[in-house]
Amino acid sequence: MDQDNIQTRPPEPITITVLRARNLKGTKADSVQVMVKVEFGEKTLGDSPKVECSPEVPAELNFSTTINCTYDDPLALDEIAHKPVVLTVIEGLPKEKKQKEEKTALLGQCTVDLLPLVKGETKHKYTLVVNPLPGSPLEGIPPEHAKPELDVVVSVNEPLMDSPQVSSGNLMTITMESLLSPPESWTLAGSQYCYAAALPIPVTAEKEAPIIFAGGALKPGADKEIPNKQKKWAMPGSAQGNAIYIPDSFVSSDSIEDEDGELRAKEDRDHRMNSESEKLRVPWNTERRCYMENSAVKSFQDKIAKCRYWPVEIMRLPPPAANKGKKDEEGSISYHGVAYINLAPLLYPGVKRIRGAYRVHAYTDHALHEKTKRKTGYGEEAGRIAFNILNRNSASPFPKKAGKEKDEKKEKEVKKGRSMSIASQHHGGHTLNPPEDYSVSAKSEMGSHMASQTIKSDTGSEVDGQAPVNVEGQQYVDSKSYIMLEISLTSPLIPKRPPEELARRVAEYIPPRPLFPKRTDGAQRSVEDFHNQVASVANLILDEFRDQFGDELKTEEPQSNESMETRRQKLIYELNSSGKYFAFKEQLKHAVVKIVREKYLKTTTFDNRQELQTFLSELYVYLIDQMHVALGRSLALEDQPPVPTPLTDSAQLKHFAREAEVNENFELATKYYQERIARNKNDPTNWFEYGTFCLYINDITKAEECFKECIAIDQKHLQGLLLYGVVCTLLEKHEAAETFFEAATCVDPRSILAWTMLGLFYDTVNNEIGAEMAYIEANKLNQAAAWSSVRQQREEEMAKDKKDMDVTGEELEAPHPGDQGGLAPPPAVATETKQPSPPSSDKPPTSARSGGGRSMSDRRQSATRRSEPHLHPDNSGTGSKLKSDSSMSRPGSQLKLGSQRGTPQPADDTQEEQPPREPTPIPKCSVYMQAIDWLLEVKAVPFTERALAHELLTPTGGPTSDYHICYARLKLQKKEFNDAEESLTEALQFDHQNPDAWALLGHVKYMTGDTNNARDCYERTISFVSDASEMHSIYLRLASIYLQDRKFEDAKNTFLLACKRSPSCVSWLGVGIACYRLDELSEAEDALSEANILNNTDPEVWAYLSLVCLKTGRQLESEQAYKYALKVNLQDQELLAEIQEVQQAVGFGNPEF
């Protein structure tokens, strides 16, 4: 039923009301008789009556006309969106003698934008400036005077689109800006050509139509003619002069780093700057709005997903006057090029706009098909449409009679190719025409001109078996031509989930847990308050008792029952007589009242006395019981010994757990991780690190529980969110994984790791566009971090230089004007030699960039600001202006200027050698390598493999030493020792003195049982000047090899190095064993005692303590140590046999004898 209602709804009239005109000026006098002509497209909607207008009194026109538009026709909505209503202000001249008709003169024009109606508004009011036409008296109005204006209102009775249409449709705005660096054969001399651009846009789910940007003209560079950045109407109709511009709409300007197109590399920036300033250009600066219904939006989205590149064809047309009457050459094109626009960013979540520079390639059908999967382009048809548009717009604002037949022929062709869904004329209104710049019949006409297009438009030739060659189009490639294009949407194709929704989804998966238990109210709270009050009163009574009878109790005489009863009576008497008993009762009163109200729910008086007595008896019994419970707790707490402070903190327990991991003692590592959680279960880091250990031992279920606890405690724990996403990916819960990865990017939008992990996840689920978006964001942040690091380093160097100059007593600041005396140098020279550089640069005019997020003009201005102080202290004078101008247009001239105005001091001699623009800093490592380091640390093996694959393909990465080391670490975690050894061999070929490579190679040899080679690798690692990233395991394993080789002195010294760096039970145990073997029993006992303090459940520590006690003749201690060794399950049979042998030799130590 709803669909039927939409289809049968009558056309919606759009009312244009011209209210009044003001500040108009006539040809012969200030007072003028004016009328307003209203046009839409090629149709005249009506003329207003003549009304007199004077400078003091505005002309009240109050003229209305309508356009009828069907409610649900997307083509009609498209026409309303991109065509303006043209208002022409006409002056009525007075009749002269013998004059039959009244003469008129055109004063000016303005355009009315109907876009607000397409966006859902029902009424919009404009105050529009009237743009004077050539020869109009309005041109003579001084700038300081009020400008001529029209008040206009556009309205509809009901919105043009209902809510479903607004939510499902989309309005795309395409701004064709300029063609830059055109072929060198194009010149401003001789006859000038017209230039057009065309690209296809979906109209419905099945059909496309080209939209045309006509009217491009060759212009000189920005140095010779400042370009106009105001946008033009794509179909201005009869508008002329400044009326062809869209009011208050200008071409945007973005920094190169923020663009989405090509030519963003640092080697392309000089070419772009030169092209924009010095070379010719073809500006369009035209905005075309296209309304797409739901099916067209889905078609557009699907086509981008299948092939991300979208063709924009560029062509040259003959001048409109040149082909007058030559129908054979009508619409013929030359210099046919094409730019391939990557529209994939429009499928990034939340992206509504792309803008950038795109290279122009030579057009051939073969290349077009390879790049965009399209059989042919729209070049010839676009040329015909552009030719018709140019011929209509080349003369007066009114359609020419000569072009009427062509227009009618074109209109018939359009009507033949599609069904006209524009409403017919109703009630004096006017019908909307189909858009002139595209035709839905384009698809059906392609086949007829496909063969001729390559020859006619491309001026190329096609040899059998070879791709066609476009000779003219190749000049675009030779000249490095590119276009600037912007595409924006009213709503993103892929909506981005807001941070609030992601946080809510995370809370749904893992509800947040408060750090502390909630404070209970009601019955439980009232009982707890009563216990607290009883304990408080008991302490007060005890203090009173001690004050009265403390001296008597100090005697050692036995206490009789009579004396105790006497003291009790005296205490009661004292409490009653002093009023303390009443105070204690009042203190308990409130707690008792709460119990009555909260536990027994008694809030009203008792009607029955018997019921009251029963309740009081029950309450008394309950209160006495609770009193005993409270007193028992109080006395029990006082009798408990204080809890000793732990000897180890959380960091030491973490170190012990990592040590146990390296030694593959997973049971002991689990114990340490659990002990950390037991000490502080509200610390999310403890749960997170236990989860990474579970991930390492492949206990995915336990790891998931740990990461859940981590996020439950802290919903914004970045690494917890990432690793829970990893676990969900391993369990193939991809929807939940995406939620957590996206939530991580919202928690810290500046996190390189979060964006890289999101990209790796999208790689896992084969979402190429999502992965591309995440990697681009990560690389932007990485580049910004590199800039920040360079600036910080520069500031530190400047601070250091300033400090050094202060110490040596050199003058830092230039003398002020007027303070110079004697032989003071000129201001420019003095400033250049004495004044320190501004904070944004460490050396004079060497830097033209200081940040990655600014536009090119901002960077040039910043370079100027940095260079100006070196010419004059107050940034004024001719020298300052000269340097500013040179830095804006030709950065290289700074060097010449610096050398001419330089001083003979050696400190500034290097100025001539400085580049005009500081190079773009290169990040220390790629985003993938940063993710790899973290992934190896948290043992996320599948994601590590994927990140390593990306690093291998990165232009700045590849099979480097760091790559091979990370690859070897991964293989060590997977116990694939042969692959790890091969990778480390490759790494050592890059850097033979890399301590990490030698350490890992030693671990490989140690794990495979090759202790001799392992020892050599470890010894080489220790001998390097720089340490490996993890030295503790190297010391332990090297020392254990020394023990096996019976090199006890070397073992002792190496174990002591480990103890000095990070002491643990294992390191002190090693020291104790080495000292015992060296017969240094006292040192051995001290070391074993330290080990026992750190871990009193290690059986080897108790076993060697037993041996030391046996050797020193301490029978009781040796037996106790031996019993504890057996109790904690000593498994080393050789050590057990050695103990028993010594016991038999000394004759004691074993209680079983």
mmCIF file of C-alpha atoms in Angstrom, residues 909-1045:
data_model
loop_
_atom_site.group_PDB
_atom_site.id
_atom_site.type_symbol
_atom_site.label_atom_id
_atom_site.label_comp_id
_atom_site.label_asym_id
_atom_site.label_seq_id
_atom_site.Cartn_x
_atom_site.Cartn_y
_atom_site.Cartn_z
ATOM 1 C CA ASP A 909 79.362 29.424 5.659
ATOM 2 C CA THR A 910 77.304 26.270 5.441
ATOM 3 C CA GLN A 911 74.197 28.257 4.617
ATOM 4 C CA GLU A 912 74.941 28.121 0.902
ATOM 5 C CA GLU A 913 74.960 24.335 0.999
ATOM 6 C CA GLN A 914 71.618 23.949 2.806
ATOM 7 C CA PRO A 915 68.669 22.684 0.724
ATOM 8 C CA PRO A 916 65.673 24.991 0.283
ATOM 9 C CA ARG A 917 63.313 22.494 1.880
ATOM 10 C CA GLU A 918 64.161 19.994 4.567
ATOM 11 C CA PRO A 919 63.617 16.377 3.515
ATOM 12 C CA THR A 920 60.666 14.386 4.716
ATOM 13 C CA PRO A 921 61.775 12.281 7.686
ATOM 14 C CA ILE A 922 61.667 8.537 7.244
ATOM 15 C CA PRO A 923 60.155 6.586 10.171
ATOM 16 C CA LYS A 924 62.586 4.370 12.028
ATOM 17 C CA CYS A 925 60.539 1.308 11.228
ATOM 18 C CA SER A 926 57.355 0.439 9.405
ATOM 19 C CA VAL A 927 53.972 0.037 11.050
ATOM 20 C CA TYR A 928 54.210 -3.709 10.453
ATOM 21 C CA MET A 929 57.525 -4.011 12.291
ATOM 22 C CA GLN A 930 56.081 -2.133 15.270
ATOM 23 C CA ALA A 931 53.162 -4.556 15.306
ATOM 24 C CA ILE A 932 55.522 -7.540 14.910
ATOM 25 C CA ASP A 933 57.518 -6.570 17.993
ATOM 26 C CA TRP A 934 54.356 -6.368 20.067
ATOM 27 C CA LEU A 935 52.832 -9.543 18.606
ATOM 28 C CA LEU A 936 55.997 -11.524 19.357
ATOM 29 C CA GLU A 937 55.898 -10.224 22.904
ATOM 30 C CA VAL A 938 52.288 -11.348 23.403
ATOM 31 C CA LYS A 939 52.743 -14.602 21.440
ATOM 32 C CA ALA A 940 49.998 -13.995 18.864
ATOM 33 C CA VAL A 941 51.511 -16.309 16.277
ATOM 34 C CA PRO A 942 48.939 -16.175 13.395
ATOM 35 C CA PHE A 943 48.880 -12.383 13.295
ATOM 36 C CA THR A 944 52.684 -12.274 13.530
ATOM 37 C CA GLU A 945 52.993 -14.409 10.396
ATOM 38 C CA ARG A 946 50.648 -12.089 8.499
ATOM 39 C CA ALA A 947 52.496 -8.966 9.652
ATOM 40 C CA LEU A 948 55.838 -10.494 8.618
ATOM 41 C CA ALA A 949 54.439 -11.151 5.164
ATOM 42 C CA HIS A 950 53.457 -7.481 4.862
ATOM 43 C CA GLU A 951 56.870 -6.353 6.102
ATOM 44 C CA LEU A 952 58.518 -8.475 3.429
ATOM 45 C CA LEU A 953 56.550 -6.618 0.719
ATOM 46 C CA THR A 954 56.992 -3.119 2.165
ATOM 47 C CA PRO A 955 59.156 -0.806 -0.005
ATOM 48 C CA THR A 956 61.141 0.311 3.042
ATOM 49 C CA GLY A 957 61.166 -3.190 4.541
ATOM 50 C CA GLY A 958 62.001 -6.431 2.822
ATOM 51 C CA PRO A 959 64.358 -9.176 4.020
ATOM 52 C CA THR A 960 66.382 -6.958 6.353
ATOM 53 C CA SER A 961 68.311 -8.004 9.438
ATOM 54 C CA ASP A 962 65.418 -7.012 11.701
ATOM 55 C CA TYR A 963 62.997 -9.007 9.566
ATOM 56 C CA HIS A 964 65.102 -12.162 9.786
ATOM 57 C CA ILE A 965 65.528 -11.751 13.559
ATOM 58 C CA CYS A 966 61.772 -11.384 14.075
ATOM 59 C CA TYR A 967 61.145 -14.343 11.780
ATOM 60 C CA ALA A 968 63.586 -16.416 13.848
ATOM 61 C CA ARG A 969 61.839 -15.402 17.089
ATOM 62 C CA LEU A 970 58.564 -16.573 15.582
ATOM 63 C CA LYS A 971 60.067 -19.910 14.580
ATOM 64 C CA LEU A 972 61.532 -20.333 18.065
ATOM 65 C CA GLN A 973 58.061 -19.861 19.547
ATOM 66 C CA LYS A 974 56.783 -22.524 17.140
ATOM 67 C CA LYS A 975 59.754 -24.849 17.941
ATOM 68 C CA GLU A 976 60.829 -24.885 14.282
ATOM 69 C CA PHE A 977 64.535 -24.665 14.967
ATOM 70 C CA ASN A 978 65.868 -25.383 11.475
ATOM 71 C CA ASP A 979 63.944 -22.504 9.915
ATOM 72 C CA ALA A 980 65.006 -20.247 12.780
ATOM 73 C CA GLU A 981 68.678 -21.119 12.238
ATOM 74 C CA GLU A 982 68.451 -20.425 8.504
ATOM 75 C CA SER A 983 66.838 -17.053 9.140
ATOM 76 C CA LEU A 984 69.467 -16.082 11.714
ATOM 77 C CA THR A 985 72.217 -17.012 9.266
ATOM 78 C CA GLU A 986 70.662 -14.591 6.783
ATOM 79 C CA ALA A 987 70.415 -11.902 9.469
ATOM 80 C CA LEU A 988 74.102 -12.245 10.344
ATOM 81 C CA GLN A 989 74.996 -11.713 6.710
ATOM 82 C CA PHE A 990 73.351 -8.278 6.940
ATOM 83 C CA ASP A 991 74.882 -7.412 10.314
ATOM 84 C CA HIS A 992 77.577 -9.714 11.653
ATOM 85 C CA GLN A 993 77.786 -7.820 14.959
ATOM 86 C CA ASN A 994 74.111 -7.911 15.881
ATOM 87 C CA PRO A 995 73.948 -9.191 19.484
ATOM 88 C CA ASP A 996 70.286 -10.215 19.193
ATOM 89 C CA ALA A 997 71.033 -12.441 16.205
ATOM 90 C CA TRP A 998 73.903 -14.169 18.009
ATOM 91 C CA ALA A 999 71.792 -14.562 21.169
ATOM 92 C CA LEU A 1000 68.910 -16.157 19.260
ATOM 93 C CA LEU A 1001 71.329 -18.420 17.404
ATOM 94 C CA GLY A 1002 72.689 -19.474 20.775
ATOM 95 C CA HIS A 1003 69.151 -20.267 21.951
ATOM 96 C CA VAL A 1004 68.564 -22.388 18.822
ATOM 97 C CA LYS A 1005 71.766 -24.340 19.458
ATOM 98 C CA TYR A 1006 70.926 -24.711 23.152
ATOM 99 C CA MET A 1007 67.414 -25.991 22.441
ATOM 100 C CA THR A 1008 68.745 -28.526 19.922
ATOM 101 C CA GLY A 1009 71.401 -29.817 22.364
ATOM 102 C CA ASP A 1010 74.446 -28.334 20.589
ATOM 103 C CA THR A 1011 75.943 -26.871 23.747
ATOM 104 C CA ASN A 1012 79.403 -26.192 22.296
ATOM 105 C CA ASN A 1013 78.106 -23.923 19.530
ATOM 106 C CA ALA A 1014 75.573 -22.438 21.936
ATOM 107 C CA ARG A 1015 78.402 -21.518 24.307
ATOM 108 C CA ASP A 1016 80.348 -19.866 21.479
ATOM 109 C CA CYS A 1017 77.311 -17.823 20.457
ATOM 110 C CA TYR A 1018 76.564 -16.725 24.025
ATOM 111 C CA GLU A 1019 80.185 -15.765 24.667
ATOM 112 C CA ARG A 1020 80.236 -13.712 21.468
ATOM 113 C CA THR A 1021 77.006 -11.970 22.514
ATOM 114 C CA ILE A 1022 78.418 -11.025 25.919
ATOM 115 C CA SER A 1023 81.641 -9.723 24.371
ATOM 116 C CA PHE A 1024 79.829 -7.105 22.238
ATOM 117 C CA VAL A 1025 79.802 -3.497 23.405
ATOM 118 C CA SER A 1026 75.991 -3.295 23.207
ATOM 119 C CA ASP A 1027 73.865 -5.843 25.020
ATOM 120 C CA ALA A 1028 71.176 -7.980 23.490
ATOM 121 C CA SER A 1029 67.572 -7.041 24.198
ATOM 122 C CA GLU A 1030 67.226 -9.895 26.726
ATOM 123 C CA MET A 1031 70.418 -10.786 28.628
ATOM 124 C CA HIS A 1032 69.057 -12.730 31.613
ATOM 125 C CA SER A 1033 68.360 -15.943 29.740
ATOM 126 C CA ILE A 1034 71.765 -15.698 28.033
ATOM 127 C CA TYR A 1035 73.555 -15.550 31.386
ATOM 128 C CA LEU A 1036 71.556 -18.446 32.811
ATOM 129 C CA ARG A 1037 72.038 -20.746 29.838
ATOM 130 C CA LEU A 1038 75.726 -19.937 29.405
ATOM 131 C CA ALA A 1039 76.336 -20.520 33.108
ATOM 132 C CA SER A 1040 74.436 -23.817 32.995
ATOM 133 C CA ILE A 1041 76.659 -24.897 30.096
ATOM 134 C CA TYR A 1042 79.707 -24.025 32.213
ATOM 135 C CA LEU A 1043 78.305 -26.180 35.015
ATOM 136 C CA GLN A 1044 77.884 -29.086 32.625
ATOM 137 C CA ASP A 1045 81.470 -28.588 31.411
#
